[in-house]
Structure formats: C-alpha cells, structure tokens
Amino acid sequence: MSKLPTKAEILEWISDNPTLTSKRDIAKAFGIKGAARIDLKRILKELEAEGHLQKRQKTFRDPDKLPPVSVIQITEADSDGDLYARPMEWQGEGAEPRILMTLRASDPALGPGDRILGRLTEVKDEAHQYNAKLIRRIGTNPQRVLGVFRKSAEGGRILPIDKGDHKEWLVPAGATNGAKEGELVEAEQSGPKGRMGLPRARVVSRLGDPSAPKAVSLIAIHQHGIPDQFPDAVIAEADGKKPAVLTGREDMRDMPLVTIDPADARDHDDACWAHADDDPKNKGGYVIWVAIADVAHYVAPGSALDREARKRGNSSYFPDRVVPMLPDRLSGDLCSLHEGVPRACIAVRMQIDATGDKIGHRFVRGLMRSAASLNYQEVQRARDGEVNEKCAPLMAEVIDPLYEAYDLLVKARARRQPLDLDLPERKVELSDAGEVISVNFRDRLDAHKLIEEFMILANVAAAETLSAKKSPLLFRVHEEPSPEKLDALRETAQTSGLTLAKGQVLQTAHLNRLLAAAKDGDFAELINMATLRSMTQAYYSPANFGHFGLALRSYAHFTSPIRRYSDLIVHRALVSSHQWGDDGLGPQDAEDLDNTATHISDTERRSMMAERDTTDRYLAAFLSERVGNEFAGRISGVAKYGAFVRLDDTGADGLVPVRSLGNEFFHFDRDSGTLMGADSGFTLALGQKVTVKLTEAAPISGSVALELISVEGDEVPRSGRGGYRKSRGKGGGKRKLNRAKKKTAKVERKVSRTRRK
C-alpha cells in the first residue's frame, strides 16, 4: 500500500490476525517501508493512548481480548462435566472472559487449580467467550501449607505441621481470612518463589482447633490433598440413580450369599457362598460363588461420577472417618449388598477340585439378595462352637461349607507358596469424642483368611477371563525384589545367624524358608520387617508382569469396585467382553489405561501415606500422657541421624536421635544397618531389643522422641556429658571401627566404578 492505513483498518487487521501483531508484522501487511514506519509508530502510539491497543512486550493487542496463546487456570466443572478456565492475566475493562476447555483423549486429566498453556479461539456463545486446547501443563495449584496460625504485627505466621518442616510462612494483614490465634489453617503461596525472607502465603480455609481429637484425620486429608467433598453435579447424579431391575440379569436372589466384613464396616461390596460340587467328575471338589456389587451399572464412563471416582482413585480409611470414592447414595446404599435387599452384582462361579486347584469358572451379571450381613468375629466364633442366633440357621448350608472350601484352598496355597509375612496390623480404638481409648493389634482369624483366599481366587479368574478374551484391563503387578535389596536382606539374615541362599532364581518359597527359620525366635520381627522392606511397591498396569508376592502369573483387582477405581475398570471390561450392555469399557477408558494406571497407583500411595500419618498422630496423642515412662521395643530402622525403635505394646515408632547418643561421632553403615561409635565401638543394629524412655510425643506432627536406656538387657553406659564409655575389650572398639572403615572404603570404590560405567 502507498498510503498509511487508518486506525480502523489497523484495529481490524489486529482483530483478524491475532498472531501477527508486532509493528513489523503490521508494517509488512500494509506495505509500509522506510520513513513511513515512523508514521505507523505514531499511529500505534495514539491507539495505545486512546485505550484501543495495549503494548505487550513487542506486540500490540486489543486489551479486551486474550492473546491466542495464554496461561489459564482451570476453575470448575459444570453439571455436564465440561471444564472451564479463567485467564491468569486480564487487563480489559469488561468482565473477565470465561474459557471452555476442549480436551482430546490423549490429554492428561485436569482439575480445578491446574494451570496450563492453552491455544485460545474466540467464540460467540452466551456461556463462554473462548475455547481452549491444551498445549502443555505448566503447573498446578500454588504450593499449599497446612499449619497453625499465629498472630503477629504484620498479620500472622503459619507454623507447618509436617514432620521436619520448620519453615514458617508470613501472612500479610489482608490475607488472614479472619484466622484466629492457634487455629489450624490451610494456606497457599502468594508470592514468587526464591524471594528473600520468609515465603508469603494467604489463608484459604480455616479448619478449627488443631488439638481437637477429630482434627487428626482432617489434618492428613488436607495435608495430602485428598478430595473430601463431592461437587454438586456428582451428588445430583448419584441421587438420581434408581435400583437395578432383573431385566438382562441372572436371578440369584435365592442363593444364600452372605457378606462377611469387619463389625464396623461402612459398605458391603462382596458376598460369597460355597457348596460341594455335584459334578461326578469333580468328586471331593467345591463350587465357590463370589458376588461383587455392580458399580459399572451406576457409574457410566465419562460421567460426573466417573470423573470424580477416577480423580480420587480409591476410598481412604481413617480411624474416625472414611473419604469414599463414591457418594454415599452408591457406596452406602445402591452398591452395598445389604441383607435382604435385591442388589445388582457381577458374580463368578468357580470350581475347585479336591486339592484346592481351580479347574473352571464363569462370570454372570445378576441380581442377588444377601441372606445375612455377618462380621468376622461372629463367624469365627460360630465355627469354633459359639453359635449366636444369627449364625445358627446358616451353619449347615453356609458357614460350614465356606470353611470346607477354604480348607481345600489352603492346600493349594501351600503348594503355591505366596509370601508368608507375619506383620500384625495395628488398630486404634476411639471414643465417640475421637479420643484414643486403646491401641491394639488386630486378630488374624481364619474367617479373615477365608474371605482373602476367595477374593484372590476371584481376582485371578477375572484376569484370566479378560486375558483370554484379549480385553484391555488393569493388572495388579508386583515385581520381584531388586538385586540390591536382596543383598541387603541377605546381610540382615547373616547378622541374625540365618541364611538366604544366593545364586538361584528367587522364588517366594526361598523367602518363606527364611521367615520360617526366624519364626518364634528373637529375630522373627526383624526378618519379617526386612523382608517386607526388600519388596517392591505393587502397582497397576495395562501390561501383565505377574504378582511376585502372591506367586501368581496373572492377577487383577475385581472385588472392590466401591472403593477402588481399578476394579471398576475391570468390571467394565467384563461387561464389554461378555456383551452384557452398553455400560462397559468406553473407548476413552481403553485409550487412557496407561495414564489411569499411573494415576490410581499414585492415589493409592497418597491414601496409604495419609492413613499412616493419621495413625502416627493418634499414637502420639495416646503416648503424650506417658512422657517419662519406659517402654520395651526393638530397633526397627537405622539412619545416619539416629535409630528408630518400634514399641512392643503399641507398635508406635519413635526416634532415638544420634545427638542423644553422646559426643562421639557415630558411623552409619547402610549395608549392615548399623550405627557405630567412632571412639567406643558401641553399636546399634536392626532387631536389637532395647528399653527406651519416652521424652516427647507431639500429636500435631505425630513425632515420638525416645532416649536409649538399655540394649539387649545391658544398661547403656554413660560418661561425661552423655558420652558412652569405651569398650572394655582390648582394641575391640578400634577393630570394629577399622572393619567399618574398610567396608565404607569398599562401598565407595564400588560406587566410583558404577559411576564410571
């Protein structure tokens, strides 16, 4: 063009070409060269001064429009499941535009708070002004902190409750959200990272008195980011569900299926029944039925319920509450196999022979009615001769046949040799007010083992069926221990006078022989713990790598779809592969199995950590009134900063800090799991019996500090400022120290060679 464009022409060009808005782009578009560029610059300056354009680095844009590539933050999901976002930077005078996310099947799951780089397209719609496609995720929510609020002159400070986190956060006066002194609050970072001084935060929610008993699990829920409130759309969808009818299902209502759960169970998702097989070809064999709540019927792929269930991954269980994967309308009602109520189920009929091996199975989609809701204790007592009124009419037809079938499975288990760890589970008992009444170890009854074996068999059947049908599914994978962890286990066994053979393909039977050799001895708990620590973490995967711990080639979780998303995926796969309906595995489910497997493996670990932290805090609260008392225990772990001791009566773990062991330097040997005094040769090792004094128990953080009193019955000798006396043997301490130094040098040489490779 020979003449300069008008202001209107420039604005129209910028509107039509939002990606070409630099002065150079505009000049090129209108053919402006040489000295005319000065006049163009003047016009752009005038448009900027008049508010029609805003200069952003070296480009110009309409301030009431967003650039085509912007950083946006997900804000909400509506009742249809559509995700909406807001711009992170908005300079316009009008209302902030609303952005609808357009997600592809390959995109990762996004949720409120996620920040992304998005490509925007302007649209004319009443509900939103832009569509956005994901380019890449650049971050999530700002860093969150859970802590106790303390007022100060500048506004306040937050003292984090996390163990080992001593960093305080500064809360400006206008960002306290009305928090009161000593209140438990959740806050998020409000300033840039890496700034000088204390990091800044703003209070986003107030959680009340941190010392209140029932705040313990709430702390863990918020600390680990477990979603504990269902969106309105999810609740509305769940509330709209109706009970399933018989159409298209096998009628199982006359089968005497029973549920057997803990006495305080909040949901019942599995029922079972067994009877002698009437097939003459299977003399002495049994038929075992396992029926599981048909969650897939109620939770359709891609629905609001499905997205929320996937987001949670699983239910999280605490001593005083449950954070469920599904709303109560499903988990506590329609999908719970309540006594005497017709309920939709997916069931498997399994035949086992007289040796306990499964010789056949088939799946059905049915409608069942539980004959009774029983608990482990009353079933076990009934089997042992103490029959109550509820169990009496069920003994001949239900309870006795269940145990008879279980006896056969025990034979098969003995041949299979799954890992046989003996690690009692702690149970924290609370009063109605949430205060700890007692800490006990759960009884391990045959009734527990019976249900466990039935569920394992059903899970194997699900994996085998779907593999045979070449259906996508999620396997439960447990790989064998790494060579390094096995070497550490061998070292521990040797120090205990036991042997784990080397130079052979590892099988669970080899580990079981080690555990059996240690049983009832002084090192039984140590060997069980060391064996557990040598194991890899189980996880979910679309690929089948087997289950080492259970000694199974193929294994999938099928039996708990109310509380595990993995099981819901398996149920959908069964529906699809049997062509039972249109509520099976959706195309997006199948395409996204890798991401789903990673995500739910992560949520499972998140729940485990939250549940463990809650138990630690309750144990610390229980022990806080016993500070100064002495306790018996065993060294359960050794680190360079001290030794961990597990107390015998409660199972609580406490730390004996290395600084409390005296003034001498303590050498930490990772391979042998020992701490050795450089001067005295005094050694602390895994498995040693000790007596300790409780010096501190902090309920808010869950930390327990201990002081060492005696080791293996010998009083710990002290000298001068808390130091230990030297060994009385001639040169004993020096010899031990020299051996330790040589071992350290050897390890360092190995590390050096490894790095060179």
PDB file of C-alpha atoms in Angstrom, residues 14-270:
ATOM      1  CA  ILE A  14      -5.146  -6.980  14.554  1.00  0.00           C
ATOM      2  CA  SER A  15      -8.552  -8.494  15.287  1.00  0.00           C
ATOM      3  CA  ASP A  16      -8.362 -10.785  12.240  1.00  0.00           C
ATOM      4  CA  ASN A  17      -4.692 -11.715  12.733  1.00  0.00           C
ATOM      5  CA  PRO A  18      -4.105 -12.056  16.494  1.00  0.00           C
ATOM      6  CA  THR A  19      -0.824 -13.922  15.992  1.00  0.00           C
ATOM      7  CA  LEU A  20       0.729 -11.200  13.764  1.00  0.00           C
ATOM      8  CA  THR A  21       0.596  -8.118  15.998  1.00  0.00           C
ATOM      9  CA  SER A  22       4.152  -6.765  16.127  1.00  0.00           C
ATOM     10  CA  LYS A  23       4.928  -3.430  14.485  1.00  0.00           C
ATOM     11  CA  ARG A  24       6.972  -5.318  11.870  1.00  0.00           C
ATOM     12  CA  ASP A  25       4.004  -7.607  11.070  1.00  0.00           C
ATOM     13  CA  ILE A  26       1.644  -4.665  10.728  1.00  0.00           C
ATOM     14  CA  ALA A  27       4.081  -2.742   8.508  1.00  0.00           C
ATOM     15  CA  LYS A  28       4.577  -5.781   6.276  1.00  0.00           C
ATOM     16  CA  ALA A  29       0.814  -6.343   5.984  1.00  0.00           C
ATOM     17  CA  PHE A  30       0.187  -2.793   4.776  1.00  0.00           C
ATOM     18  CA  GLY A  31       3.357  -2.464   2.658  1.00  0.00           C
ATOM     19  CA  ILE A  32       4.846   0.271   4.800  1.00  0.00           C
ATOM     20  CA  LYS A  33       8.569   0.847   4.300  1.00  0.00           C
ATOM     21  CA  GLY A  34      11.304   3.323   5.098  1.00  0.00           C
ATOM     22  CA  ALA A  35      10.341   6.629   6.721  1.00  0.00           C
ATOM     23  CA  ALA A  36       6.651   5.669   6.666  1.00  0.00           C
ATOM     24  CA  ARG A  37       7.385   3.308   9.569  1.00  0.00           C
ATOM     25  CA  ILE A  38       7.802   6.410  11.790  1.00  0.00           C
ATOM     26  CA  ASP A  39       4.249   7.480  10.945  1.00  0.00           C
ATOM     27  CA  LEU A  40       2.965   3.930  11.657  1.00  0.00           C
ATOM     28  CA  LYS A  41       4.689   4.016  15.032  1.00  0.00           C
ATOM     29  CA  ARG A  42       2.949   7.346  15.774  1.00  0.00           C
ATOM     30  CA  ILE A  43      -0.490   5.885  14.893  1.00  0.00           C
ATOM     31  CA  LEU A  44       0.090   2.818  17.108  1.00  0.00           C
ATOM     32  CA  LYS A  45       1.133   5.099  19.977  1.00  0.00           C
ATOM     33  CA  GLU A  46      -2.090   7.102  19.551  1.00  0.00           C
ATOM     34  CA  LEU A  47      -4.194   3.906  19.563  1.00  0.00           C
ATOM     35  CA  GLU A  48      -2.412   2.814  22.716  1.00  0.00           C
ATOM     36  CA  ALA A  49      -3.005   6.208  24.386  1.00  0.00           C
ATOM     37  CA  GLU A  50      -6.688   6.088  23.407  1.00  0.00           C
ATOM     38  CA  GLY A  51      -7.029   2.632  25.036  1.00  0.00           C
ATOM     39  CA  HIS A  52      -7.733   0.720  21.806  1.00  0.00           C
ATOM     40  CA  LEU A  53      -4.446  -1.204  21.998  1.00  0.00           C
ATOM     41  CA  GLN A  54      -2.105  -2.302  24.713  1.00  0.00           C
ATOM     42  CA  LYS A  55       1.568  -2.884  24.112  1.00  0.00           C
ATOM     43  CA  ARG A  56       2.692  -6.260  25.403  1.00  0.00           C
ATOM     44  CA  GLN A  57       6.435  -6.607  25.032  1.00  0.00           C
ATOM     45  CA  LYS A  58       6.900  -6.043  21.248  1.00  0.00           C
ATOM     46  CA  THR A  59       3.299  -6.702  20.153  1.00  0.00           C
ATOM     47  CA  PHE A  60       0.045  -4.770  20.223  1.00  0.00           C
ATOM     48  CA  ARG A  61      -3.346  -6.262  21.052  1.00  0.00           C
ATOM     49  CA  ASP A  62      -6.867  -5.283  21.948  1.00  0.00           C
ATOM     50  CA  PRO A  63      -6.875  -5.063  25.788  1.00  0.00           C
ATOM     51  CA  ASP A  64     -10.393  -6.530  25.869  1.00  0.00           C
ATOM     52  CA  LYS A  65      -9.231  -9.684  24.091  1.00  0.00           C
ATOM     53  CA  LEU A  66      -6.948 -12.515  25.133  1.00  0.00           C
ATOM     54  CA  PRO A  67      -3.841 -13.430  23.150  1.00  0.00           C
ATOM     55  CA  PRO A  68      -4.139 -16.637  21.106  1.00  0.00           C
ATOM     56  CA  VAL A  69      -1.690 -18.419  23.425  1.00  0.00           C
ATOM     57  CA  SER A  70      -2.292 -17.709  27.114  1.00  0.00           C
ATOM     58  CA  VAL A  71      -1.677 -19.087  30.567  1.00  0.00           C
ATOM     59  CA  ILE A  72      -5.044 -20.046  32.029  1.00  0.00           C
ATOM     60  CA  GLN A  73      -6.235 -21.749  35.214  1.00  0.00           C
ATOM     61  CA  ILE A  74      -8.940 -24.415  35.445  1.00  0.00           C
ATOM     62  CA  THR A  75     -11.699 -23.144  37.742  1.00  0.00           C
ATOM     63  CA  GLU A  76     -14.620 -25.581  37.686  1.00  0.00           C
ATOM     64  CA  ALA A  77     -16.501 -28.417  36.050  1.00  0.00           C
ATOM     65  CA  ASP A  78     -20.195 -27.898  35.306  1.00  0.00           C
ATOM     66  CA  SER A  79     -23.018 -30.422  35.597  1.00  0.00           C
ATOM     67  CA  ASP A  80     -22.227 -31.767  32.112  1.00  0.00           C
ATOM     68  CA  GLY A  81     -18.619 -32.373  33.061  1.00  0.00           C
ATOM     69  CA  ASP A  82     -17.244 -29.543  30.923  1.00  0.00           C
ATOM     70  CA  LEU A  83     -14.141 -27.843  32.311  1.00  0.00           C
ATOM     71  CA  TYR A  84     -13.965 -24.049  32.456  1.00  0.00           C
ATOM     72  CA  ALA A  85     -10.971 -21.803  32.973  1.00  0.00           C
ATOM     73  CA  ARG A  86     -10.003 -18.175  33.588  1.00  0.00           C
ATOM     74  CA  PRO A  87      -7.084 -16.122  32.231  1.00  0.00           C
ATOM     75  CA  MET A  88      -4.183 -15.650  34.620  1.00  0.00           C
ATOM     76  CA  GLU A  89      -3.677 -12.146  33.176  1.00  0.00           C
ATOM     77  CA  TRP A  90      -6.621  -9.889  32.281  1.00  0.00           C
ATOM     78  CA  GLN A  91      -6.204  -6.190  31.581  1.00  0.00           C
ATOM     79  CA  GLY A  92      -9.539  -5.414  29.981  1.00  0.00           C
ATOM     80  CA  GLU A  93     -12.142  -3.094  31.448  1.00  0.00           C
ATOM     81  CA  GLY A  94     -15.012  -5.527  30.944  1.00  0.00           C
ATOM     82  CA  ALA A  95     -15.821  -8.736  32.794  1.00  0.00           C
ATOM     83  CA  GLU A  96     -13.157 -11.434  32.830  1.00  0.00           C
ATOM     84  CA  PRO A  97     -13.888 -13.845  29.941  1.00  0.00           C
ATOM     85  CA  ARG A  98     -14.898 -17.448  30.556  1.00  0.00           C
ATOM     86  CA  ILE A  99     -12.965 -20.188  28.738  1.00  0.00           C
ATOM     87  CA  LEU A 100     -14.234 -23.662  27.820  1.00  0.00           C
ATOM     88  CA  MET A 101     -11.599 -26.407  27.675  1.00  0.00           C
ATOM     89  CA  THR A 102     -11.693 -28.637  24.594  1.00  0.00           C
ATOM     90  CA  LEU A 103      -9.838 -31.767  25.670  1.00  0.00           C
ATOM     91  CA  ARG A 104      -8.571 -34.610  23.495  1.00  0.00           C
ATOM     92  CA  ALA A 105      -8.497 -38.258  24.531  1.00  0.00           C
ATOM     93  CA  SER A 106      -4.719 -38.123  24.837  1.00  0.00           C
ATOM     94  CA  ASP A 107      -4.741 -35.123  27.185  1.00  0.00           C
ATOM     95  CA  PRO A 108      -3.988 -35.730  30.862  1.00  0.00           C
ATOM     96  CA  ALA A 109      -6.754 -35.369  33.430  1.00  0.00           C
ATOM     97  CA  LEU A 110      -7.165 -31.764  34.548  1.00  0.00           C
ATOM     98  CA  GLY A 111      -8.910 -30.377  37.593  1.00  0.00           C
ATOM     99  CA  PRO A 112      -9.635 -27.087  39.346  1.00  0.00           C
ATOM    100  CA  GLY A 113      -6.411 -25.247  40.161  1.00  0.00           C
ATOM    101  CA  ASP A 114      -4.363 -26.686  37.281  1.00  0.00           C
ATOM    102  CA  ARG A 115      -2.520 -24.037  35.263  1.00  0.00           C
ATOM    103  CA  ILE A 116      -1.867 -24.694  31.591  1.00  0.00           C
ATOM    104  CA  LEU A 117      -0.559 -23.067  28.441  1.00  0.00           C
ATOM    105  CA  GLY A 118      -3.525 -23.052  26.098  1.00  0.00           C
ATOM    106  CA  ARG A 119      -4.303 -22.104  22.491  1.00  0.00           C
ATOM    107  CA  LEU A 120      -7.428 -19.933  22.522  1.00  0.00           C
ATOM    108  CA  THR A 121     -10.098 -19.411  19.899  1.00  0.00           C
ATOM    109  CA  GLU A 122     -12.680 -16.667  20.307  1.00  0.00           C
ATOM    110  CA  VAL A 123     -16.296 -17.848  20.008  1.00  0.00           C
ATOM    111  CA  LYS A 124     -19.716 -16.258  20.191  1.00  0.00           C
ATOM    112  CA  ASP A 125     -21.554 -18.096  22.955  1.00  0.00           C
ATOM    113  CA  GLU A 126     -23.623 -16.941  25.920  1.00  0.00           C
ATOM    114  CA  ALA A 127     -21.908 -19.325  28.360  1.00  0.00           C
ATOM    115  CA  HIS A 128     -18.292 -18.674  27.383  1.00  0.00           C
ATOM    116  CA  GLN A 129     -16.170 -16.416  25.185  1.00  0.00           C
ATOM    117  CA  TYR A 130     -13.239 -18.690  24.271  1.00  0.00           C
ATOM    118  CA  ASN A 131     -12.429 -22.329  23.555  1.00  0.00           C
ATOM    119  CA  ALA A 132      -9.013 -23.561  24.688  1.00  0.00           C
ATOM    120  CA  LYS A 133      -6.870 -26.516  23.665  1.00  0.00           C
ATOM    121  CA  LEU A 134      -4.076 -27.790  25.865  1.00  0.00           C
ATOM    122  CA  ILE A 135      -0.540 -27.112  24.652  1.00  0.00           C
ATOM    123  CA  ARG A 136       1.203 -28.239  27.838  1.00  0.00           C
ATOM    124  CA  ARG A 137       0.684 -28.181  31.572  1.00  0.00           C
ATOM    125  CA  ILE A 138       2.928 -25.630  33.252  1.00  0.00           C
ATOM    126  CA  GLY A 139       1.956 -26.153  36.865  1.00  0.00           C
ATOM    127  CA  THR A 140      -0.773 -26.972  39.349  1.00  0.00           C
ATOM    128  CA  ASN A 141      -2.061 -25.129  42.382  1.00  0.00           C
ATOM    129  CA  PRO A 142       0.304 -22.798  44.198  1.00  0.00           C
ATOM    130  CA  GLN A 143       2.208 -24.564  46.959  1.00  0.00           C
ATOM    131  CA  ARG A 144      -0.125 -25.357  49.844  1.00  0.00           C
ATOM    132  CA  VAL A 145       0.702 -25.437  53.517  1.00  0.00           C
ATOM    133  CA  LEU A 146      -1.277 -26.750  56.468  1.00  0.00           C
ATOM    134  CA  GLY A 147      -0.327 -25.322  59.814  1.00  0.00           C
ATOM    135  CA  VAL A 148      -1.166 -23.460  62.990  1.00  0.00           C
ATOM    136  CA  PHE A 149      -1.860 -19.734  62.660  1.00  0.00           C
ATOM    137  CA  ARG A 150      -0.075 -17.328  64.998  1.00  0.00           C
ATOM    138  CA  LYS A 151      -0.959 -13.630  65.056  1.00  0.00           C
ATOM    139  CA  SER A 152       1.822 -11.089  64.603  1.00  0.00           C
ATOM    140  CA  ALA A 153       2.275  -7.380  63.995  1.00  0.00           C
ATOM    141  CA  GLU A 154       2.484  -7.829  60.217  1.00  0.00           C
ATOM    142  CA  GLY A 155      -0.648 -10.010  60.110  1.00  0.00           C
ATOM    143  CA  GLY A 156       0.329 -13.527  61.094  1.00  0.00           C
ATOM    144  CA  ARG A 157       2.553 -16.510  60.596  1.00  0.00           C
ATOM    145  CA  ILE A 158       1.861 -20.161  59.866  1.00  0.00           C
ATOM    146  CA  LEU A 159       3.789 -22.932  61.607  1.00  0.00           C
ATOM    147  CA  PRO A 160       3.603 -26.031  59.364  1.00  0.00           C
ATOM    148  CA  ILE A 161       2.516 -29.291  60.945  1.00  0.00           C
ATOM    149  CA  ASP A 162       4.576 -31.523  58.658  1.00  0.00           C
ATOM    150  CA  LYS A 163       7.318 -33.526  60.358  1.00  0.00           C
ATOM    151  CA  GLY A 164      10.713 -31.988  59.715  1.00  0.00           C
ATOM    152  CA  ASP A 165       9.299 -28.805  58.145  1.00  0.00           C
ATOM    153  CA  HIS A 166      10.401 -25.926  60.338  1.00  0.00           C
ATOM    154  CA  LYS A 167       9.927 -23.168  57.733  1.00  0.00           C
ATOM    155  CA  GLU A 168       7.415 -20.523  58.790  1.00  0.00           C
ATOM    156  CA  TRP A 169       5.182 -18.666  56.349  1.00  0.00           C
ATOM    157  CA  LEU A 170       4.366 -14.957  56.557  1.00  0.00           C
ATOM    158  CA  VAL A 171       0.702 -13.978  56.171  1.00  0.00           C
ATOM    159  CA  PRO A 172       0.128 -10.281  55.330  1.00  0.00           C
ATOM    160  CA  ALA A 173      -2.562  -8.444  57.262  1.00  0.00           C
ATOM    161  CA  GLY A 174      -5.073  -8.584  54.397  1.00  0.00           C
ATOM    162  CA  ALA A 175      -4.617 -12.295  53.749  1.00  0.00           C
ATOM    163  CA  THR A 176      -5.523 -13.882  57.112  1.00  0.00           C
ATOM    164  CA  ASN A 177      -9.145 -14.696  56.142  1.00  0.00           C
ATOM    165  CA  GLY A 178     -10.136 -13.941  59.736  1.00  0.00           C
ATOM    166  CA  ALA A 179      -7.967 -16.729  61.175  1.00  0.00           C
ATOM    167  CA  LYS A 180      -7.694 -16.766  64.965  1.00  0.00           C
ATOM    168  CA  GLU A 181      -4.678 -17.375  67.168  1.00  0.00           C
ATOM    169  CA  GLY A 182      -3.822 -21.079  67.386  1.00  0.00           C
ATOM    170  CA  GLU A 183      -6.291 -22.103  64.693  1.00  0.00           C
ATOM    171  CA  LEU A 184      -5.482 -24.799  62.153  1.00  0.00           C
ATOM    172  CA  VAL A 185      -5.476 -23.239  58.682  1.00  0.00           C
ATOM    173  CA  GLU A 186      -4.785 -24.157  55.087  1.00  0.00           C
ATOM    174  CA  ALA A 187      -2.903 -21.555  53.068  1.00  0.00           C
ATOM    175  CA  GLU A 188      -1.326 -21.198  49.652  1.00  0.00           C
ATOM    176  CA  GLN A 189       1.785 -19.417  48.475  1.00  0.00           C
ATOM    177  CA  SER A 190       1.012 -15.852  47.418  1.00  0.00           C
ATOM    178  CA  GLY A 191       4.402 -14.536  46.315  1.00  0.00           C
ATOM    179  CA  PRO A 192       7.136 -15.633  43.920  1.00  0.00           C
ATOM    180  CA  LYS A 193       9.438 -18.494  44.822  1.00  0.00           C
ATOM    181  CA  GLY A 194      13.016 -17.803  45.841  1.00  0.00           C
ATOM    182  CA  ARG A 195      12.366 -14.357  47.305  1.00  0.00           C
ATOM    183  CA  MET A 196      14.392 -13.134  50.256  1.00  0.00           C
ATOM    184  CA  GLY A 197      12.967 -13.608  53.736  1.00  0.00           C
ATOM    185  CA  LEU A 198      10.013 -15.736  54.764  1.00  0.00           C
ATOM    186  CA  PRO A 199       7.762 -17.049  51.978  1.00  0.00           C
ATOM    187  CA  ARG A 200       4.371 -15.348  51.802  1.00  0.00           C
ATOM    188  CA  ALA A 201       1.041 -17.129  51.989  1.00  0.00           C
ATOM    189  CA  ARG A 202      -2.649 -16.353  52.189  1.00  0.00           C
ATOM    190  CA  VAL A 203      -5.140 -18.310  54.281  1.00  0.00           C
ATOM    191  CA  VAL A 204      -7.678 -20.066  52.079  1.00  0.00           C
ATOM    192  CA  SER A 205      -9.554 -22.108  54.705  1.00  0.00           C
ATOM    193  CA  ARG A 206      -9.843 -22.307  58.492  1.00  0.00           C
ATOM    194  CA  LEU A 207     -10.056 -25.809  59.960  1.00  0.00           C
ATOM    195  CA  GLY A 208     -10.551 -25.076  63.666  1.00  0.00           C
ATOM    196  CA  ASP A 209      -8.796 -26.308  66.791  1.00  0.00           C
ATOM    197  CA  PRO A 210      -5.755 -28.441  65.823  1.00  0.00           C
ATOM    198  CA  SER A 211      -5.761 -30.192  69.185  1.00  0.00           C
ATOM    199  CA  ALA A 212      -9.324 -31.451  68.815  1.00  0.00           C
ATOM    200  CA  PRO A 213      -9.228 -35.266  68.553  1.00  0.00           C
ATOM    201  CA  LYS A 214     -11.221 -35.432  65.347  1.00  0.00           C
ATOM    202  CA  ALA A 215      -8.892 -32.936  63.643  1.00  0.00           C
ATOM    203  CA  VAL A 216      -6.245 -35.660  63.344  1.00  0.00           C
ATOM    204  CA  SER A 217      -7.573 -37.339  60.206  1.00  0.00           C
ATOM    205  CA  LEU A 218      -8.697 -33.987  58.823  1.00  0.00           C
ATOM    206  CA  ILE A 219      -5.094 -32.800  59.013  1.00  0.00           C
ATOM    207  CA  ALA A 220      -3.933 -35.800  56.980  1.00  0.00           C
ATOM    208  CA  ILE A 221      -6.733 -35.371  54.432  1.00  0.00           C
ATOM    209  CA  HIS A 222      -5.814 -31.750  53.753  1.00  0.00           C
ATOM    210  CA  GLN A 223      -2.075 -32.286  54.030  1.00  0.00           C
ATOM    211  CA  HIS A 224      -2.092 -34.970  51.327  1.00  0.00           C
ATOM    212  CA  GLY A 225      -4.641 -33.267  49.089  1.00  0.00           C
ATOM    213  CA  ILE A 226      -7.320 -35.962  49.291  1.00  0.00           C
ATOM    214  CA  PRO A 227     -10.626 -34.621  47.880  1.00  0.00           C
ATOM    215  CA  ASP A 228     -13.142 -34.863  50.701  1.00  0.00           C
ATOM    216  CA  GLN A 229     -16.154 -33.006  49.302  1.00  0.00           C
ATOM    217  CA  PHE A 230     -18.172 -34.104  46.284  1.00  0.00           C
ATOM    218  CA  PRO A 231     -19.122 -31.463  43.699  1.00  0.00           C
ATOM    219  CA  ASP A 232     -22.842 -30.695  43.460  1.00  0.00           C
ATOM    220  CA  ALA A 233     -23.038 -32.270  40.000  1.00  0.00           C
ATOM    221  CA  VAL A 234     -21.682 -35.572  41.313  1.00  0.00           C
ATOM    222  CA  ILE A 235     -24.138 -35.659  44.226  1.00  0.00           C
ATOM    223  CA  ALA A 236     -27.031 -34.790  41.916  1.00  0.00           C
ATOM    224  CA  GLU A 237     -26.066 -37.567  39.515  1.00  0.00           C
ATOM    225  CA  ALA A 238     -25.788 -40.114  42.329  1.00  0.00           C
ATOM    226  CA  ASP A 239     -29.101 -39.044  43.851  1.00  0.00           C
ATOM    227  CA  GLY A 240     -30.820 -39.578  40.514  1.00  0.00           C
ATOM    228  CA  LYS A 241     -29.863 -43.262  40.310  1.00  0.00           C
ATOM    229  CA  LYS A 242     -32.533 -45.965  40.711  1.00  0.00           C
ATOM    230  CA  PRO A 243     -32.112 -49.599  41.854  1.00  0.00           C
ATOM    231  CA  ALA A 244     -31.325 -52.056  39.070  1.00  0.00           C
ATOM    232  CA  VAL A 245     -34.030 -54.443  37.873  1.00  0.00           C
ATOM    233  CA  LEU A 246     -33.851 -58.102  36.854  1.00  0.00           C
ATOM    234  CA  THR A 247     -34.071 -57.486  33.090  1.00  0.00           C
ATOM    235  CA  GLY A 248     -30.930 -58.765  31.388  1.00  0.00           C
ATOM    236  CA  ARG A 249     -29.606 -60.350  34.587  1.00  0.00           C
ATOM    237  CA  GLU A 250     -29.409 -63.830  36.060  1.00  0.00           C
ATOM    238  CA  ASP A 251     -31.734 -64.243  39.046  1.00  0.00           C
ATOM    239  CA  MET A 252     -29.526 -65.102  42.043  1.00  0.00           C
ATOM    240  CA  ARG A 253     -31.910 -63.951  44.761  1.00  0.00           C
ATOM    241  CA  ASP A 254     -32.482 -67.470  46.110  1.00  0.00           C
ATOM    242  CA  MET A 255     -28.763 -68.173  46.603  1.00  0.00           C
ATOM    243  CA  PRO A 256     -27.719 -67.965  50.294  1.00  0.00           C
ATOM    244  CA  LEU A 257     -24.919 -65.490  49.590  1.00  0.00           C
ATOM    245  CA  VAL A 258     -23.619 -63.741  52.726  1.00  0.00           C
ATOM    246  CA  THR A 259     -21.335 -60.782  53.357  1.00  0.00           C
ATOM    247  CA  ILE A 260     -18.565 -61.132  55.955  1.00  0.00           C
ATOM    248  CA  ASP A 261     -16.896 -57.865  56.935  1.00  0.00           C
ATOM    249  CA  PRO A 262     -15.420 -56.043  59.941  1.00  0.00           C
ATOM    250  CA  ALA A 263     -18.011 -55.253  62.597  1.00  0.00           C
ATOM    251  CA  ASP A 264     -17.711 -51.526  61.819  1.00  0.00           C
ATOM    252  CA  ALA A 265     -17.811 -51.910  58.016  1.00  0.00           C
ATOM    253  CA  ARG A 266     -19.380 -48.962  56.243  1.00  0.00           C
ATOM    254  CA  ASP A 267     -20.046 -50.737  52.962  1.00  0.00           C
ATOM    255  CA  HIS A 268     -20.505 -54.328  51.772  1.00  0.00           C
ATOM    256  CA  ASP A 269     -19.234 -54.881  48.253  1.00  0.00           C
ATOM    257  CA  ASP A 270     -18.634 -58.654  48.218  1.00  0.00           C
TER     258      ASP A 270
END
